[in-house]
Coordinates of C-alpha atoms in Angstrom, one line a residue:
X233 CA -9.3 -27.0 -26.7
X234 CA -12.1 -29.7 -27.6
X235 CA -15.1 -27.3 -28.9
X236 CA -18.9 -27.9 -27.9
X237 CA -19.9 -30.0 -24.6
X238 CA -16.9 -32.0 -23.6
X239 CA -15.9 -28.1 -22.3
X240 CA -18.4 -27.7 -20.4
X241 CA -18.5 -30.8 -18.6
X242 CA -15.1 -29.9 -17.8
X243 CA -15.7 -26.3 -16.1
X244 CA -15.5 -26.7 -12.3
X245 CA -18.3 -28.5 -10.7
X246 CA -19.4 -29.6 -14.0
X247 CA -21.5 -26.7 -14.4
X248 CA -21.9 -24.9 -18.4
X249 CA -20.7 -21.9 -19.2
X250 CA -21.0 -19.1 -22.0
X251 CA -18.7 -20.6 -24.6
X252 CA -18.2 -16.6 -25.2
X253 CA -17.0 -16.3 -21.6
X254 CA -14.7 -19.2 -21.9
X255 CA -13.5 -18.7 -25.4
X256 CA -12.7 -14.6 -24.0
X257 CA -10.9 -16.0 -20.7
X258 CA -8.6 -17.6 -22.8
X259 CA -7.9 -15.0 -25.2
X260 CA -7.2 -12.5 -21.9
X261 CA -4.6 -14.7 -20.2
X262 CA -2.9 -16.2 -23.7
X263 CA -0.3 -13.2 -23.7
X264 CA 1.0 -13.9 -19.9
X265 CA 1.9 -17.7 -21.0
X266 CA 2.5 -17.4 -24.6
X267 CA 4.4 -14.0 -25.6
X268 CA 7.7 -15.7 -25.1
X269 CA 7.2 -17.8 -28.1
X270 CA 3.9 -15.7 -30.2
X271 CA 5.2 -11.6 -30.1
X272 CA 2.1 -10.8 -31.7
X273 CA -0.5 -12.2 -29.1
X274 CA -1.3 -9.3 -27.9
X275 CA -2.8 -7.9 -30.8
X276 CA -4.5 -11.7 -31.1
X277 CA -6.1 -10.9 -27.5
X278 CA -6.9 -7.8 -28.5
X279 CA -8.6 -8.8 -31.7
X280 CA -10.3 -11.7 -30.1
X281 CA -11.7 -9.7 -27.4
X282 CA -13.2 -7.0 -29.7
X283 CA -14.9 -9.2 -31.7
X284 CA -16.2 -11.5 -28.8
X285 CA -17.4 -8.0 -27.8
X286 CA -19.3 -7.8 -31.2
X287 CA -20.7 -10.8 -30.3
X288 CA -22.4 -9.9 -27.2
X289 CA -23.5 -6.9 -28.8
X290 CA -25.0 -8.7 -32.0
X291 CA -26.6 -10.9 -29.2
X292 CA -28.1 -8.0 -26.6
X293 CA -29.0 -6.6 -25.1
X294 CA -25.9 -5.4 -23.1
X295 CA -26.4 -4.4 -19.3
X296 CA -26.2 -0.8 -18.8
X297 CA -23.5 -0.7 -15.9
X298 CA -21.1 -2.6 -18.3
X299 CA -21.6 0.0 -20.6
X300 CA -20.7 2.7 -17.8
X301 CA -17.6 0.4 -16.8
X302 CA -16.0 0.4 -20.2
X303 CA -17.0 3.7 -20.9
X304 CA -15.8 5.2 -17.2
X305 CA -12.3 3.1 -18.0
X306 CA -11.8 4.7 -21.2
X307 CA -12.6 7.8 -20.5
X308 CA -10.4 8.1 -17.8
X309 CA -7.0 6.6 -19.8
X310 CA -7.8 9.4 -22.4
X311 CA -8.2 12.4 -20.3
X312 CA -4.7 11.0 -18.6
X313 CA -2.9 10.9 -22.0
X314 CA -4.6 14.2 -23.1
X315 CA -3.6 16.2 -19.5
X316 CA 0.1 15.0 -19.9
X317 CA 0.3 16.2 -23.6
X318 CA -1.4 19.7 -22.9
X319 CA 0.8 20.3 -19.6
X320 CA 3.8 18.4 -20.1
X321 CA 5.9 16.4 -23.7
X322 CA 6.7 13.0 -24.5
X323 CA 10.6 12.4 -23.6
X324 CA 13.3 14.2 -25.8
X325 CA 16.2 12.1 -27.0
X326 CA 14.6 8.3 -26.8
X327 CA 12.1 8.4 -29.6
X328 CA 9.6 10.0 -31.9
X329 CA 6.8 11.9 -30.9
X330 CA 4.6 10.0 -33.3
X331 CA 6.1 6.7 -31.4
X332 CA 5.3 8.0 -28.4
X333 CA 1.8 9.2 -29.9
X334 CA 1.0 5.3 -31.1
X335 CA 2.3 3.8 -27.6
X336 CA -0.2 6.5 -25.7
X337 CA -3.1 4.9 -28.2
X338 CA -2.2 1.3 -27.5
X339 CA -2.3 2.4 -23.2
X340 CA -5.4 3.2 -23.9
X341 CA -6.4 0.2 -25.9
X342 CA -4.5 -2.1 -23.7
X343 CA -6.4 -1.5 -20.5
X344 CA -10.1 -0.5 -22.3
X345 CA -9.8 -4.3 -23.1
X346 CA -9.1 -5.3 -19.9
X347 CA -12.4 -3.1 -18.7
X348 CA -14.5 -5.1 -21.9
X349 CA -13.5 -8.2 -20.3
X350 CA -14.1 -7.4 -16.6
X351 CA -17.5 -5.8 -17.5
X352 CA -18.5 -8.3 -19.9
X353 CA -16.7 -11.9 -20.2
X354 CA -15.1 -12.0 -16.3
X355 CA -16.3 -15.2 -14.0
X356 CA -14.3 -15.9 -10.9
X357 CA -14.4 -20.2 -11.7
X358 CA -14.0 -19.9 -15.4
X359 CA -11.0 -17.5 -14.2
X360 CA -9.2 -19.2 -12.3
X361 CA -10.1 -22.3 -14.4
X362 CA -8.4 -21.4 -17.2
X363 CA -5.5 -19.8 -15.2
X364 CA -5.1 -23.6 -13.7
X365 CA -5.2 -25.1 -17.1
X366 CA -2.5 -22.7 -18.8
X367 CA -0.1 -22.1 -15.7
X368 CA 0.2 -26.1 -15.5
X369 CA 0.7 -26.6 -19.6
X370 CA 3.2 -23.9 -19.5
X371 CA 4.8 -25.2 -16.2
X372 CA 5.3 -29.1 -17.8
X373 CA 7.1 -27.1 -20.9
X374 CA 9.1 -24.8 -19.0
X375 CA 10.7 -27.6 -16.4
X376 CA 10.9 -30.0 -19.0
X377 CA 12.8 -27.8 -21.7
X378 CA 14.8 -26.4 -19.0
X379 CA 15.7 -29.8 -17.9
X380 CA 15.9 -30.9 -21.2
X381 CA 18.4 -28.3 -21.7
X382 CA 20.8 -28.9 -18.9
X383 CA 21.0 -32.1 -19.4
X384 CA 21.5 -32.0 -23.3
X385 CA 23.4 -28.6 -24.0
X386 CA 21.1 -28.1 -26.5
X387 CA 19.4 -24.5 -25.6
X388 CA 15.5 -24.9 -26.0
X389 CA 13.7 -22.5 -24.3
X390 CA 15.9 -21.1 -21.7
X391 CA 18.0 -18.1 -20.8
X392 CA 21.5 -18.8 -21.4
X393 CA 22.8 -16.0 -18.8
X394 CA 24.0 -16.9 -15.3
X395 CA 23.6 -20.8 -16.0
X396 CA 20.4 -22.1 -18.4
X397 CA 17.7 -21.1 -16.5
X398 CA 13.9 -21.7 -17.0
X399 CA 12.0 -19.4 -20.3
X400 CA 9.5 -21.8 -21.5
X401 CA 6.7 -19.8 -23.4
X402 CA 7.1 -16.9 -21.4
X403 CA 9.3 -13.4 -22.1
X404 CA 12.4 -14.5 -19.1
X405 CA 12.6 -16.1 -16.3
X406 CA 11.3 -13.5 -13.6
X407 CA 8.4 -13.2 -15.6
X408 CA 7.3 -17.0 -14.5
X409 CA 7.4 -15.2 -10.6
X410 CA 3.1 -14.3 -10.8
X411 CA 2.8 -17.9 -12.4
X412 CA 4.6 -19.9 -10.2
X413 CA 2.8 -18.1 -7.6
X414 CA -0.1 -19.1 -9.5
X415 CA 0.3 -22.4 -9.8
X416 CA 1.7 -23.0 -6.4
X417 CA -1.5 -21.4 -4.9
X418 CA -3.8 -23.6 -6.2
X419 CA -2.4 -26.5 -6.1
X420 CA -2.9 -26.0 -2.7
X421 CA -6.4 -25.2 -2.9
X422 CA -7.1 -28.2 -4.7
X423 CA -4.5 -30.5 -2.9
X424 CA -2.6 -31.4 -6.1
X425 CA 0.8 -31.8 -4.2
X426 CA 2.2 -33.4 -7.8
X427 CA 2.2 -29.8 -9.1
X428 CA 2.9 -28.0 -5.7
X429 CA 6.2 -30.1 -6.1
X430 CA 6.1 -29.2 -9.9
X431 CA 6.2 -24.9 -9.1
X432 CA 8.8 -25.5 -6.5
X433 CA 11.0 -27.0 -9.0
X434 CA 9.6 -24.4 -11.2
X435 CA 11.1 -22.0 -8.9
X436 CA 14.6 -23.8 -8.5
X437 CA 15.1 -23.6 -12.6
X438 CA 13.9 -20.3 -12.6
X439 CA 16.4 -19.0 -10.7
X440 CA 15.1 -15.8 -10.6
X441 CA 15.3 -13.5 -7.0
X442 CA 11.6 -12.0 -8.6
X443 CA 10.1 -15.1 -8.7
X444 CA 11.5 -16.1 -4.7
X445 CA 10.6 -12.8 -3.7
X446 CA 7.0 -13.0 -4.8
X447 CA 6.5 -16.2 -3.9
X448 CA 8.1 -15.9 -0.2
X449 CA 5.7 -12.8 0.1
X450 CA 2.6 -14.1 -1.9
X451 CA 2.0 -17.3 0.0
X452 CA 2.2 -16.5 3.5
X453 CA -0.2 -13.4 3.4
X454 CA -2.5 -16.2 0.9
X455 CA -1.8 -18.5 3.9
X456 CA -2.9 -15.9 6.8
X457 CA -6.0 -14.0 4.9
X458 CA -8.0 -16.9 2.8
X459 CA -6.9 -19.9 4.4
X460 CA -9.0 -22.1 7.2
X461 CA -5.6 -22.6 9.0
X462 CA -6.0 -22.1 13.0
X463 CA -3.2 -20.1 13.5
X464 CA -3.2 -17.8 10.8
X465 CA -3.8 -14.7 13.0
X466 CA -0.4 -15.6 14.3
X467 CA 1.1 -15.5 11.2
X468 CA -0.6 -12.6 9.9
X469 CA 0.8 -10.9 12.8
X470 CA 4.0 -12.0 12.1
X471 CA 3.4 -10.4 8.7
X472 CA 2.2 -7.3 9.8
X473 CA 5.7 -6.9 11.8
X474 CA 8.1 -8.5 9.7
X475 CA 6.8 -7.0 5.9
X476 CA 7.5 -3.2 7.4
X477 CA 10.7 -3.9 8.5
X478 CA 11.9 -5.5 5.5
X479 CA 10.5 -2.3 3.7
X480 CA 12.5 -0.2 6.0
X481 CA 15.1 -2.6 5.1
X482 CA 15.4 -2.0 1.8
X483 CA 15.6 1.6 1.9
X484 CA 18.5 1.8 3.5
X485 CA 20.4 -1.3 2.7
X486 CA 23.3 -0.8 0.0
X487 CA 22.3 -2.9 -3.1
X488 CA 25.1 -2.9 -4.6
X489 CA 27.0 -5.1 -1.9
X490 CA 24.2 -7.7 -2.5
X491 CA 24.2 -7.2 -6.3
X492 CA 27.7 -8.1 -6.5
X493 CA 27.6 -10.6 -4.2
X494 CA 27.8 -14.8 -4.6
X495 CA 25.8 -15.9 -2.5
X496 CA 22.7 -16.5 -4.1
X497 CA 20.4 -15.8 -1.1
X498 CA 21.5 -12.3 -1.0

């Protein structure tokens, strides 16, 4: 990121921003696109975010609802993790109960940080700013290491299993389903058909039945609930028929005839 004024400028409509707001947007989306290649980000996010936090305390003062927001959020994780150790017991047979004792603290970590951003650092345009900014860099490097891959043999970046499908930065390929999603959706708010064309690729060397399925579902109800189009009640309607009967669908289809199956649309 260039520091001081030149991001500004470059915040939607040209309008400036809290660099604290910008600087904390980053740090809370910097796992989804980078934990494939950084396994400690999260504890960078985490970090970042408390001391950002800091910050805007040093700074004051801070409004009293965002106190009752983070405090509401983390009350409510601990009383969870404190009912299901006094009436129930962690899991026997797949790990320690001090493991399962550290993983309860870092639940309650996890999502406290998520109410410290909300109540203090979240703006919808620096939002989805940033989400634009990081779902395309990670997009170019996934397609073109995946590409790079397949037409090399040289594995960079990819998952080797079932042909050398997309990885990029992230964890494995379905986990590119919410970002090419992403990606796809506002591309088509902002008309940019070079990277609509770039997350339907994205898709393709994904390969990933996650990533279609969120994608076939995503879009459409995007397309029939926020978008101007004149016929969108149509398709909503369509929605509202055809979504229930694919959920009736799936519980009582057989999966295993379509797991073991080759065709790839089943």
């Amino acid at each position: 990121l260039q520091a001081g004024s030149r991001l500004e400028t470059d915040l939607p409509d040209g309008r400036s921003s809290s660099r604290l707001q910008l600087a904390a947007t980053w740090l809370f989306v910097l796992p989804v696109f980078t934990e494939g290649v950084l396994p400690g980000v999260v504890k960078l996010e985490v970090a970042g975010l408390a001391l950002l936090a800091f910050a805007v305390l040093v700074q004051g003062p801070i409004p009293e609802r965002a106190v009752e927001r983070i405090f509401a959020v983390f009350a409510v994780l601990t009383l969870i993790v404190i009912a299901y150790t006094a009436f129930g017991s962690w899991p026997a047979f797949t790990g320690t109960a001090r493991s399962y004792d550290g993983h309860a603290a870092l639940f309650v970590i996890t999502y406290t940080a998520v109410a410290v951003f909300g109540a203090l650092f979240f703006d919808e345009e620096i939002f989805a700013w940033v989400m634009w900014r990081a779902a395309t860099v990670a997009l170019w490097i996934g397609v073109t290491t995946c590409a790079f891959s397949r037409l090399t043999g040289h594995l960079l970046l990819v998952n080797p299993d079932h042909g050398l499908r997309m990885v990029g930065t992230l964890t494995e390929p379905s986990a590119w389903a919410p970002v090419l999603t992403v990606a796809l959706l506002l591309a088509l708010r902002r008309r940019s058909w070079l990277y609509a064309a770039l997350a339907l690729a994205g898709q393709a060397l994904a390969d990933s039945p996650t990533c279609l399925l969120v994608m076939a579902v995503t879009v459409p109800l995007w397309c029939a609930l926020a978008s101007t189009w004149r016929h969108r009640m149509l398709l909503l309607a369509g929605l509202a028929v055809i979504i229930p009967a694919a959920a009736v669908f799936v519980l009582h289809a057989d999966p295993q005839n379509y797991l073991v199956s080759g065709n790839p649309a089943e």
